mmCIF file with all atom_site columns, C-alpha atoms (C1' of nucleotides) in Angstrom:
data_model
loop_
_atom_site.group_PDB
_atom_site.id
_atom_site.type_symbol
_atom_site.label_atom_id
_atom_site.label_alt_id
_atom_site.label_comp_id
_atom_site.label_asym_id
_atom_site.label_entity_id
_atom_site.label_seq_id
_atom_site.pdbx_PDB_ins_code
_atom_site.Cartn_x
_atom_site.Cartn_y
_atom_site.Cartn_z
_atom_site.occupancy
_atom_site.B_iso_or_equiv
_atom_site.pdbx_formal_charge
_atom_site.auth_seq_id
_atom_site.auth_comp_id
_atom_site.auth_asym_id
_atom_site.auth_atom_id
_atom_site.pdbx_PDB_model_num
ATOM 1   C CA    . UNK A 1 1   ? 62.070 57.797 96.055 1.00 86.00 ? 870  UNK A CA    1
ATOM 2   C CA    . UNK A 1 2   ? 64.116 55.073 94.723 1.00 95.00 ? 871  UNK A CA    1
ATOM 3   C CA    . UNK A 1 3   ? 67.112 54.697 92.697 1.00 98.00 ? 872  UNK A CA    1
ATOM 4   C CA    . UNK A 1 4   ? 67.630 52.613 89.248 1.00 98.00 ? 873  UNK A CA    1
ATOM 5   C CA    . UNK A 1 5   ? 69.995 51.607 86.680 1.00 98.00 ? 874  UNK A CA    1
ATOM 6   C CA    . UNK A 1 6   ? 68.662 51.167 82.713 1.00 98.00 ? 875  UNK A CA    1
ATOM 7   C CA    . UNK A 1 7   ? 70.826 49.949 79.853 1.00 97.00 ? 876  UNK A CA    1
ATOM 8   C CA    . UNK A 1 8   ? 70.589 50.746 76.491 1.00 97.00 ? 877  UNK A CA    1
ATOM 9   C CA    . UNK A 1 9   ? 72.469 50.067 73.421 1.00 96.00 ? 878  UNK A CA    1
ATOM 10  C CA    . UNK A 1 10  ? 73.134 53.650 72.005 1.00 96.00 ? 879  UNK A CA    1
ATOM 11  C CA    . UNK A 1 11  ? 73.128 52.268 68.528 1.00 94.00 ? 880  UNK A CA    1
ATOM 12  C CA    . UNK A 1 12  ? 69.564 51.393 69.162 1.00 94.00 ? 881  UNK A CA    1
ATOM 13  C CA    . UNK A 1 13  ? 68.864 53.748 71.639 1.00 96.00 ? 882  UNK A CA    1
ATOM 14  C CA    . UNK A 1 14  ? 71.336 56.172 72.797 1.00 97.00 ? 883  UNK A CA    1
ATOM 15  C CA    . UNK A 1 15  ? 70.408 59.017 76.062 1.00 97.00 ? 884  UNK A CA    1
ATOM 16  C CA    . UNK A 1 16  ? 71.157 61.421 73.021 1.00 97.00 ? 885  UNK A CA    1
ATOM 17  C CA    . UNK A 1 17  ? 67.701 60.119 71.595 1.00 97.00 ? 886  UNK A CA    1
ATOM 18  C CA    . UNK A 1 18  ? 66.003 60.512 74.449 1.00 98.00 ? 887  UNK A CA    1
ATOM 19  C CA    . UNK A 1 19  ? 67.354 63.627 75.106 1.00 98.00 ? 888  UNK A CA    1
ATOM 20  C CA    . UNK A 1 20  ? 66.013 64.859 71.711 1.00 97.00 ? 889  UNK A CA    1
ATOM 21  C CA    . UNK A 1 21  ? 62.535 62.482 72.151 1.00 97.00 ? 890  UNK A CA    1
ATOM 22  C CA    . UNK A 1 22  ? 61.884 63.877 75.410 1.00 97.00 ? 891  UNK A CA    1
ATOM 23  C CA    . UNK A 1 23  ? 60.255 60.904 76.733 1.00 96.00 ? 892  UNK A CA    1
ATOM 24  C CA    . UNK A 1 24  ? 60.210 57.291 75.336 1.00 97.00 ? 893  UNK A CA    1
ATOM 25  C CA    . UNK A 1 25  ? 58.430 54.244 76.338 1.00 97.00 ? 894  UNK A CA    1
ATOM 26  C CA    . UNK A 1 26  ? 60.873 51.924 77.610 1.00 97.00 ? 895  UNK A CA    1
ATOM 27  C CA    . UNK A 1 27  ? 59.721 48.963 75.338 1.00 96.00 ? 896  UNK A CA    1
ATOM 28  C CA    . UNK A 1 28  ? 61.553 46.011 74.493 1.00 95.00 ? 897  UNK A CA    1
ATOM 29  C CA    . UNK A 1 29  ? 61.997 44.076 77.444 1.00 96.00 ? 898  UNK A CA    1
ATOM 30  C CA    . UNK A 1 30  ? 61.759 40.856 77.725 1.00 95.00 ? 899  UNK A CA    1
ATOM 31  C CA    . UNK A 1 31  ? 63.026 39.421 80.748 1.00 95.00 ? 900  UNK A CA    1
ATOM 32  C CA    . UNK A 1 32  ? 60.371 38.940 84.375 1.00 94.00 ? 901  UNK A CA    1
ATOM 33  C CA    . UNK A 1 33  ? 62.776 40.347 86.822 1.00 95.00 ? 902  UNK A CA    1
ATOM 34  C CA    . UNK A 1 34  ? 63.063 43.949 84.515 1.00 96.00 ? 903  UNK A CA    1
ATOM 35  C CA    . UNK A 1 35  ? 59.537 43.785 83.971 1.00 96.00 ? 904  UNK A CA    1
ATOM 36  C CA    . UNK A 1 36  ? 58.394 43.506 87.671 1.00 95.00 ? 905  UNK A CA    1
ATOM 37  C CA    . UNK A 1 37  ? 60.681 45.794 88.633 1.00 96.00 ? 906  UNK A CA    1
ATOM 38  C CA    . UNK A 1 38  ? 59.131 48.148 85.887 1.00 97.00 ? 907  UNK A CA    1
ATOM 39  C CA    . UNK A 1 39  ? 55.727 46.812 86.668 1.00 95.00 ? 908  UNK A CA    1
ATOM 40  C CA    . UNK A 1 40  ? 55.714 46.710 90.552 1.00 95.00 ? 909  UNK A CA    1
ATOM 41  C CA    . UNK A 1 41  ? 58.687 49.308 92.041 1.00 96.00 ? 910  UNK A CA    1
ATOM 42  C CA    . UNK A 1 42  ? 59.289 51.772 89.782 1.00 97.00 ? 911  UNK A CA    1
ATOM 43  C CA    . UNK A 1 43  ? 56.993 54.670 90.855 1.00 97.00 ? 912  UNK A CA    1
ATOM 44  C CA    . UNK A 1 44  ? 56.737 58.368 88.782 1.00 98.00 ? 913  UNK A CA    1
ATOM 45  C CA    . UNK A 1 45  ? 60.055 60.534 89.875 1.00 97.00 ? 914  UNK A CA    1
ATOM 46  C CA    . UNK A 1 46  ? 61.547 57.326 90.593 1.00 98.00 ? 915  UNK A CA    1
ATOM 47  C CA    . UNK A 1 47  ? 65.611 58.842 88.996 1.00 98.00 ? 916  UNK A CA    1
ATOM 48  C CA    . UNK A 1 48  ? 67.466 56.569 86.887 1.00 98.00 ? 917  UNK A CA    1
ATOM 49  C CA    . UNK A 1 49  ? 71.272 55.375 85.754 1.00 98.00 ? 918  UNK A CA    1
ATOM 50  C CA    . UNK A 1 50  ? 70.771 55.455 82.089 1.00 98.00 ? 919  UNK A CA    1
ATOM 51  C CA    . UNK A 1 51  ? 74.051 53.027 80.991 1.00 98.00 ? 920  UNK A CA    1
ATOM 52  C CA    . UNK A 1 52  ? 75.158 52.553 77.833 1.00 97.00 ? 921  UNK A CA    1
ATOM 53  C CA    . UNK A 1 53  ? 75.918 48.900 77.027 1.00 97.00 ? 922  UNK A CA    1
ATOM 54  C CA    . UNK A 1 54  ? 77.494 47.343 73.744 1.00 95.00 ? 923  UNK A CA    1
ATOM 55  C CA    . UNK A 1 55  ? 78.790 50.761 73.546 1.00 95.00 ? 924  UNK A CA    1
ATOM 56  C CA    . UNK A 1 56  ? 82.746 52.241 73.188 1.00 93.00 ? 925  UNK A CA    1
ATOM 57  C CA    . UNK A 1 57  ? 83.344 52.555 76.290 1.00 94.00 ? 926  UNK A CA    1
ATOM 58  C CA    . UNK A 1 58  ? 80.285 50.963 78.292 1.00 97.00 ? 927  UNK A CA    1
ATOM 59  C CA    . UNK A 1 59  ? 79.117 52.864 81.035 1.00 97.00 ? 928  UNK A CA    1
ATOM 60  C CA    . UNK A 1 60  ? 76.539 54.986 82.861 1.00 98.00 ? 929  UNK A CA    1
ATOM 61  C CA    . UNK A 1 61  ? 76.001 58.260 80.701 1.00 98.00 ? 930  UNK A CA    1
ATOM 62  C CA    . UNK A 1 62  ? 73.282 60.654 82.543 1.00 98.00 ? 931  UNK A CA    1
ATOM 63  C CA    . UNK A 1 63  ? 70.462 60.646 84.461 1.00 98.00 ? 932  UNK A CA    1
ATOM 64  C CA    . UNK A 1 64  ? 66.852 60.014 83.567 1.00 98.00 ? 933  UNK A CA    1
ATOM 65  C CA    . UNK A 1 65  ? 63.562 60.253 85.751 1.00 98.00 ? 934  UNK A CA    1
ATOM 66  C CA    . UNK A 1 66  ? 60.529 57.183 85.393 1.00 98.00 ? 935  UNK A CA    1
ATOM 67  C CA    . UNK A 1 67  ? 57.721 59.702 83.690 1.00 98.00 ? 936  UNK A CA    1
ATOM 68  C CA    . UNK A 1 68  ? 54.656 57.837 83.552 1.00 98.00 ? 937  UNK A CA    1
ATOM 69  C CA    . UNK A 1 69  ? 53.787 54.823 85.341 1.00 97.00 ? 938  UNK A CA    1
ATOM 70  C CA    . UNK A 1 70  ? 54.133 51.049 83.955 1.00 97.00 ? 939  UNK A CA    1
ATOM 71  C CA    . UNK A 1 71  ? 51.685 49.486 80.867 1.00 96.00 ? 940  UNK A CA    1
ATOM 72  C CA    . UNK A 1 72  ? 50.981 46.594 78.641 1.00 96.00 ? 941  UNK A CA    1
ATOM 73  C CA    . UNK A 1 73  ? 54.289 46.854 75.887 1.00 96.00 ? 942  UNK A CA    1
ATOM 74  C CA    . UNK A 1 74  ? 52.464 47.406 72.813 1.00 95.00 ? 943  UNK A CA    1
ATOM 75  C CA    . UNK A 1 75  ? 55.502 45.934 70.715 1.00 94.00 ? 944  UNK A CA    1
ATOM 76  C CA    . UNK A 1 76  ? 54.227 42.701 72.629 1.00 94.00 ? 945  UNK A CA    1
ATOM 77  C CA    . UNK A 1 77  ? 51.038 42.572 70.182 1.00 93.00 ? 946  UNK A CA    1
ATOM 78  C CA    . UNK A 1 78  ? 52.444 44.037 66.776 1.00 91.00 ? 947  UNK A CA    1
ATOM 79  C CA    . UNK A 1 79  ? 53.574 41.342 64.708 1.00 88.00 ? 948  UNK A CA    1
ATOM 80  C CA    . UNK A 1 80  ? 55.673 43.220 62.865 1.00 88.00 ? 949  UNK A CA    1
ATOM 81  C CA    . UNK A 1 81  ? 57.771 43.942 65.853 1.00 91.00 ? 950  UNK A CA    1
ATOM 82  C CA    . UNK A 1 82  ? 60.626 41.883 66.420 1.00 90.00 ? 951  UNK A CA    1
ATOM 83  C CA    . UNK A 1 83  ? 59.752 41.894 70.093 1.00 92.00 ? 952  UNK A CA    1
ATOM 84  C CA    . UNK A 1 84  ? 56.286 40.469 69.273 1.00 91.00 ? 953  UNK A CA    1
ATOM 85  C CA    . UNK A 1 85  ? 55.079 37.532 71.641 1.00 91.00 ? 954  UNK A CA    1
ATOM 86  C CA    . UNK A 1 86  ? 52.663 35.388 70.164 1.00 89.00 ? 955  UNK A CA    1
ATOM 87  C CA    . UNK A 1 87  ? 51.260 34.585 74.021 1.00 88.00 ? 956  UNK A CA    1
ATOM 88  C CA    . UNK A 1 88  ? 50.329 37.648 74.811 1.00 90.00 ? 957  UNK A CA    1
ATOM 89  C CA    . UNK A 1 89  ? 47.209 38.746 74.275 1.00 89.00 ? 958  UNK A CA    1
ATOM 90  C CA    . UNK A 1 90  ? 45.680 42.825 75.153 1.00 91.00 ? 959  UNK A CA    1
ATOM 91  C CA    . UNK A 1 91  ? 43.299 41.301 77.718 1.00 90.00 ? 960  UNK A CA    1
ATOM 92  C CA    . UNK A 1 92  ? 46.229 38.863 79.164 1.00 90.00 ? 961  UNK A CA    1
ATOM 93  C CA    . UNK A 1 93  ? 49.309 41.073 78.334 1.00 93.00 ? 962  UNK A CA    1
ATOM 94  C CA    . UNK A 1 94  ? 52.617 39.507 79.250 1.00 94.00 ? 963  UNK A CA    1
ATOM 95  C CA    . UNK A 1 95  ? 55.011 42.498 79.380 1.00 95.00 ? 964  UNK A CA    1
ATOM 96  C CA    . UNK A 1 96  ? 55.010 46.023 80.951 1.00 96.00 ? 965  UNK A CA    1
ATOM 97  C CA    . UNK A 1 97  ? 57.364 48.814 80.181 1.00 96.00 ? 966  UNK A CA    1
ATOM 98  C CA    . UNK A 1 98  ? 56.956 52.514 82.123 1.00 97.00 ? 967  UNK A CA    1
ATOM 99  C CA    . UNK A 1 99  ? 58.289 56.021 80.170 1.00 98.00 ? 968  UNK A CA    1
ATOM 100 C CA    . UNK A 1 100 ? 60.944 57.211 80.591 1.00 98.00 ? 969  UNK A CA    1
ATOM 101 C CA    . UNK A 1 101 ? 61.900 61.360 80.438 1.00 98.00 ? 970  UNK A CA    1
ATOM 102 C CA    . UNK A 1 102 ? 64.822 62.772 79.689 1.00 98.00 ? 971  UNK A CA    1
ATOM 103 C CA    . UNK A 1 103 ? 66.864 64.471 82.644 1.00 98.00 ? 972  UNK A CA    1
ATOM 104 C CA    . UNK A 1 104 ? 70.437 65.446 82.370 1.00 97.00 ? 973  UNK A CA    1
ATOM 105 C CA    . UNK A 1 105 ? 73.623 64.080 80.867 1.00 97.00 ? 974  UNK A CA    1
ATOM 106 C CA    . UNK A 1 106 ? 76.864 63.360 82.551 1.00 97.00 ? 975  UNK A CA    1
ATOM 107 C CA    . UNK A 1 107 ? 79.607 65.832 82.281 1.00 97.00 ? 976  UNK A CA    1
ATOM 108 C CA    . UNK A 1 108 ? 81.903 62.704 81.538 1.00 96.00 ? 977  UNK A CA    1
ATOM 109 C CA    . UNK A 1 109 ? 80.781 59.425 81.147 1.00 97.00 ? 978  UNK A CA    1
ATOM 110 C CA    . UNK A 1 110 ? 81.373 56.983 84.317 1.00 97.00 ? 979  UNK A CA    1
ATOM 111 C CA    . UNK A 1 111 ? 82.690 53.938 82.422 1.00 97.00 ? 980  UNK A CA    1
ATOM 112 C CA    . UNK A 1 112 ? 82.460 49.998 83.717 1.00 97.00 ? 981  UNK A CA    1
ATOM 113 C CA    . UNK A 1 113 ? 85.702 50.119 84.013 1.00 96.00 ? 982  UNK A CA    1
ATOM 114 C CA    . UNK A 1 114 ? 85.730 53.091 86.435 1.00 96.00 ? 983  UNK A CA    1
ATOM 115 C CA    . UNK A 1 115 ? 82.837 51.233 88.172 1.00 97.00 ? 984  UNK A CA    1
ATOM 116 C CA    . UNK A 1 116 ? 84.690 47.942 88.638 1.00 96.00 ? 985  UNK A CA    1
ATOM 117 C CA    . UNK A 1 117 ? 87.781 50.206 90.301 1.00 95.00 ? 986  UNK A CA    1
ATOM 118 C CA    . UNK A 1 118 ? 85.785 51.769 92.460 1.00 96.00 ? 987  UNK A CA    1
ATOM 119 C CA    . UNK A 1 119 ? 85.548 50.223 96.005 1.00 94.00 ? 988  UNK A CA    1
ATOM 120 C CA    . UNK A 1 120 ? 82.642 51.306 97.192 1.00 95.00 ? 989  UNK A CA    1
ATOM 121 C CA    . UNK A 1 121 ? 80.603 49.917 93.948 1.00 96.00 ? 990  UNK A CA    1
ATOM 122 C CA    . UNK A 1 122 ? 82.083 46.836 93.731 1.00 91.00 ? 991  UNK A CA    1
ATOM 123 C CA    . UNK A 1 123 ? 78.684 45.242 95.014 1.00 94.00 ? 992  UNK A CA    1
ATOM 124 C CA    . UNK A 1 124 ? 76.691 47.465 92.167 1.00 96.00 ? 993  UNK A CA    1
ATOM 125 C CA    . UNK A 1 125 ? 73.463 44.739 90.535 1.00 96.00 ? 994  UNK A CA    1
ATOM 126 C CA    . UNK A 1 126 ? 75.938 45.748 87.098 1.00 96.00 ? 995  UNK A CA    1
ATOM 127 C CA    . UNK A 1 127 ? 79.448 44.668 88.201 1.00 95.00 ? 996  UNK A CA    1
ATOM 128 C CA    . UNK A 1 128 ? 78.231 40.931 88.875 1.00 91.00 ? 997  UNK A CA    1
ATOM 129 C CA    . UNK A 1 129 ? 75.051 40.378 87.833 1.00 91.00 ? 998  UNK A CA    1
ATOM 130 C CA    . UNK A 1 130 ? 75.014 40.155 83.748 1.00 89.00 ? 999  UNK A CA    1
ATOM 131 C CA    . UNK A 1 131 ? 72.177 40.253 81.823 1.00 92.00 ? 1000 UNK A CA    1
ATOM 132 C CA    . UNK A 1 132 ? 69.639 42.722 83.977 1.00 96.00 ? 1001 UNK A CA    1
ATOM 133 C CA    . UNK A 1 133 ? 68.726 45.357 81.759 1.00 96.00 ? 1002 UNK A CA    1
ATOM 134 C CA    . UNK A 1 134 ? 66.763 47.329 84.900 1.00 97.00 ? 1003 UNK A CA    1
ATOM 135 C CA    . UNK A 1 135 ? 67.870 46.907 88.109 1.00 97.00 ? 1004 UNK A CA    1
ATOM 136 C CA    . UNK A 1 136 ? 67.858 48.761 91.237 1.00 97.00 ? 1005 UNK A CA    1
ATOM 137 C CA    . UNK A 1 137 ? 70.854 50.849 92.805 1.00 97.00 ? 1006 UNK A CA    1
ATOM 138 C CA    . UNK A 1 138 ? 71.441 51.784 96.486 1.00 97.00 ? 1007 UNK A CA    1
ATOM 139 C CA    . UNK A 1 139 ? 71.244 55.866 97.139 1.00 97.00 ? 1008 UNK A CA    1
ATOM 140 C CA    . UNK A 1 140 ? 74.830 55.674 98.009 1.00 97.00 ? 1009 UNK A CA    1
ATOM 141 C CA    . UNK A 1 141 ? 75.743 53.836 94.838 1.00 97.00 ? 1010 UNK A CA    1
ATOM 142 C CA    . UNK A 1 142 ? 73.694 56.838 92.704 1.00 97.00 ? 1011 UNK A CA    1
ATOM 143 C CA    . UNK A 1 143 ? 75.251 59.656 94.464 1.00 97.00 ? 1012 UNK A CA    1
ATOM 144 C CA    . UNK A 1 144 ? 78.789 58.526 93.989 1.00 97.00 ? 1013 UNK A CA    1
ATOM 145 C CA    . UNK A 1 145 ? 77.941 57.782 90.605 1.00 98.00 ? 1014 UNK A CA    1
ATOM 146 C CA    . UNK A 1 146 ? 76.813 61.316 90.320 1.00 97.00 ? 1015 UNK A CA    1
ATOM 147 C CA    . UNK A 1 147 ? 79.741 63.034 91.508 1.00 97.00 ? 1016 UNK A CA    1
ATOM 148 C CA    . UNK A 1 148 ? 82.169 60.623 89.133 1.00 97.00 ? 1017 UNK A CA    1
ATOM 149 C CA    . UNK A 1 149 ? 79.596 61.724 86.270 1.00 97.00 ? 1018 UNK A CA    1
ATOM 150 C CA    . UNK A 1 150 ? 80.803 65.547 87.019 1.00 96.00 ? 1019 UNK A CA    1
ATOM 151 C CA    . UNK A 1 151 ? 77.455 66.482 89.001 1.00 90.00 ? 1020 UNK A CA    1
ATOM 152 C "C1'" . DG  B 2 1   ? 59.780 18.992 88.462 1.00 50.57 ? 1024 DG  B "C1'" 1
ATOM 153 C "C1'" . DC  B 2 2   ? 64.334 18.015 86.414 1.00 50.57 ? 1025 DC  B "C1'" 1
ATOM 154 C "C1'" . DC  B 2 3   ? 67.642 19.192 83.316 1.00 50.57 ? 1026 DC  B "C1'" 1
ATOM 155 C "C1'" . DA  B 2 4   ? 69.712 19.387 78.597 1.00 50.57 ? 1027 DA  B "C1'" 1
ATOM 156 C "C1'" . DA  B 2 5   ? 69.501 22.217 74.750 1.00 50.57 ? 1028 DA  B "C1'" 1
ATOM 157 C "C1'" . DC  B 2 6   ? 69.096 26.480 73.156 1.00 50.57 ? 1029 DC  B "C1'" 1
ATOM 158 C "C1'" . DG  B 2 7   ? 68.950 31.565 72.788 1.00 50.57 ? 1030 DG  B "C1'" 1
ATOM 159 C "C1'" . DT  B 2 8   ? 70.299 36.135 74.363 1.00 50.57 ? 1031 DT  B "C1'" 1
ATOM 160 C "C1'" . DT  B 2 9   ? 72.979 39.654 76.715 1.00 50.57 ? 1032 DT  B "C1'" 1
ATOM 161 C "C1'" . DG  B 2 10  ? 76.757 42.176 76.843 1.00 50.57 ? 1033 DG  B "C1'" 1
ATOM 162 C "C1'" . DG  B 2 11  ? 81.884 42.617 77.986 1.00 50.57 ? 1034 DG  B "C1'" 1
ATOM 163 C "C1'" . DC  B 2 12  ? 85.949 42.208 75.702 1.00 50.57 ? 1035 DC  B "C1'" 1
ATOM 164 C "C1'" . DG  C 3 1   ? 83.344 37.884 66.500 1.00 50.57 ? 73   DG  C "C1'" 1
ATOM 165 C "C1'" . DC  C 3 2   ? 83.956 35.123 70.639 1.00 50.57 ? 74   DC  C "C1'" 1
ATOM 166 C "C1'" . DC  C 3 3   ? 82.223 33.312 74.551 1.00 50.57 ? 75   DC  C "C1'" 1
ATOM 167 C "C1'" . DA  C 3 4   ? 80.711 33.264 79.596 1.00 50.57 ? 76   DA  C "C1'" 1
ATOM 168 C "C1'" . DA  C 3 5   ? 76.689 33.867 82.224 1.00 50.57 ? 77   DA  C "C1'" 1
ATOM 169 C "C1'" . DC  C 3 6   ? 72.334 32.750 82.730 1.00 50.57 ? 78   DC  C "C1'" 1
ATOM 170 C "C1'" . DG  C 3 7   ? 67.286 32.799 81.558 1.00 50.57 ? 79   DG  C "C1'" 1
ATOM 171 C "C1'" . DT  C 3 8   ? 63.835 30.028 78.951 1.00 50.57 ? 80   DT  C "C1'" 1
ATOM 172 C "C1'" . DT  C 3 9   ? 61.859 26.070 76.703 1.00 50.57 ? 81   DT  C "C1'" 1
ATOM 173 C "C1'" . DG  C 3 10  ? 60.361 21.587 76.174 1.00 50.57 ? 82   DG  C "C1'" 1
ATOM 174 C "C1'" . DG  C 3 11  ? 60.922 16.477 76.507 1.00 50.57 ? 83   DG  C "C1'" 1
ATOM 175 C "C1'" . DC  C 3 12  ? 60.495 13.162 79.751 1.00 50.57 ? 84   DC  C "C1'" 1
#
DNA sequence: GCCAACGTTGGC
DNA sequence: GCCAACGTTGGC
């Protein structure tokens, strides 16, 4: 069983939609590293951060759990999509995104800020690594993150 | 294969 | 809205 962070922008995306959704394919991404870790680690009942970013504060607002296993992003091939990718084809598909269910949300948001202060995540993927929208956390890292969140 | 130019993410 | 970090593209 592993442990991940996801970020989000909630004005796209927020955990309040998923909450209501259920489940959600986690389309959209477009960077290798997110996708193999999608595409290669991420297994079902794999548990994951699910962090606002862009947001008032930013910062990790519940938990989510991997729900179905990693495919072909269909966005990928719709070229109305602004995540379309005019080298991809359905037999040679470029990008894979798993779903994503709904679990629980924070009693109070765990904010960056918090994150940054706290000593024993200072080496988090998020506090200095930018631009990784799925990454990998250590089980230490997600159960003090848990606790701050009011679990 | 190098690297400059460019585009995007995401905190602030 | 600004801009730093950094991934990607494309000329050579």
């Amino acid at each position: 069983m592993k442990y991940w962070l996801m970020k989000t922008e909630p004005d796209v995306f927020s955990i309040d939609d998923l909450a209501k959704k259920g489940e959600s394919l986690w389309d959209g991404v477009r960077n290798y590293q997110a996708r193999n870790f999608m595409m290669n680690d991420m297994k079902v009942g794999d548990t994951v951060l699910f962090y606002h970013s862009n947001a008032t504060p930013s910062g990790v607002v519940g938990l989510a759990k991997v729900a179905k296993p990693a495919k072909p992003d269909p966005s990928q091939f719709d070229k109305k999509s602004e995540y379309y990718d005019p080298k991809a084809t359905p037999e040679k598909p470029r990008w894979f995104c798993v779903t994503v269910g709904f679990d629980k949300k924070f009693k109070k948001e765990v904010s960056l800020e918090v994150i940054k202060e706290t000593k024993s995540l200072k080496d988090m993927i998020l506090v200095h690594r930018s631009r990784l929208s799925v990454q990998p956390v250590l089980e230490s890292e997600f159960k003090t993150i848990c606790k701050m969140g009011g679990l």
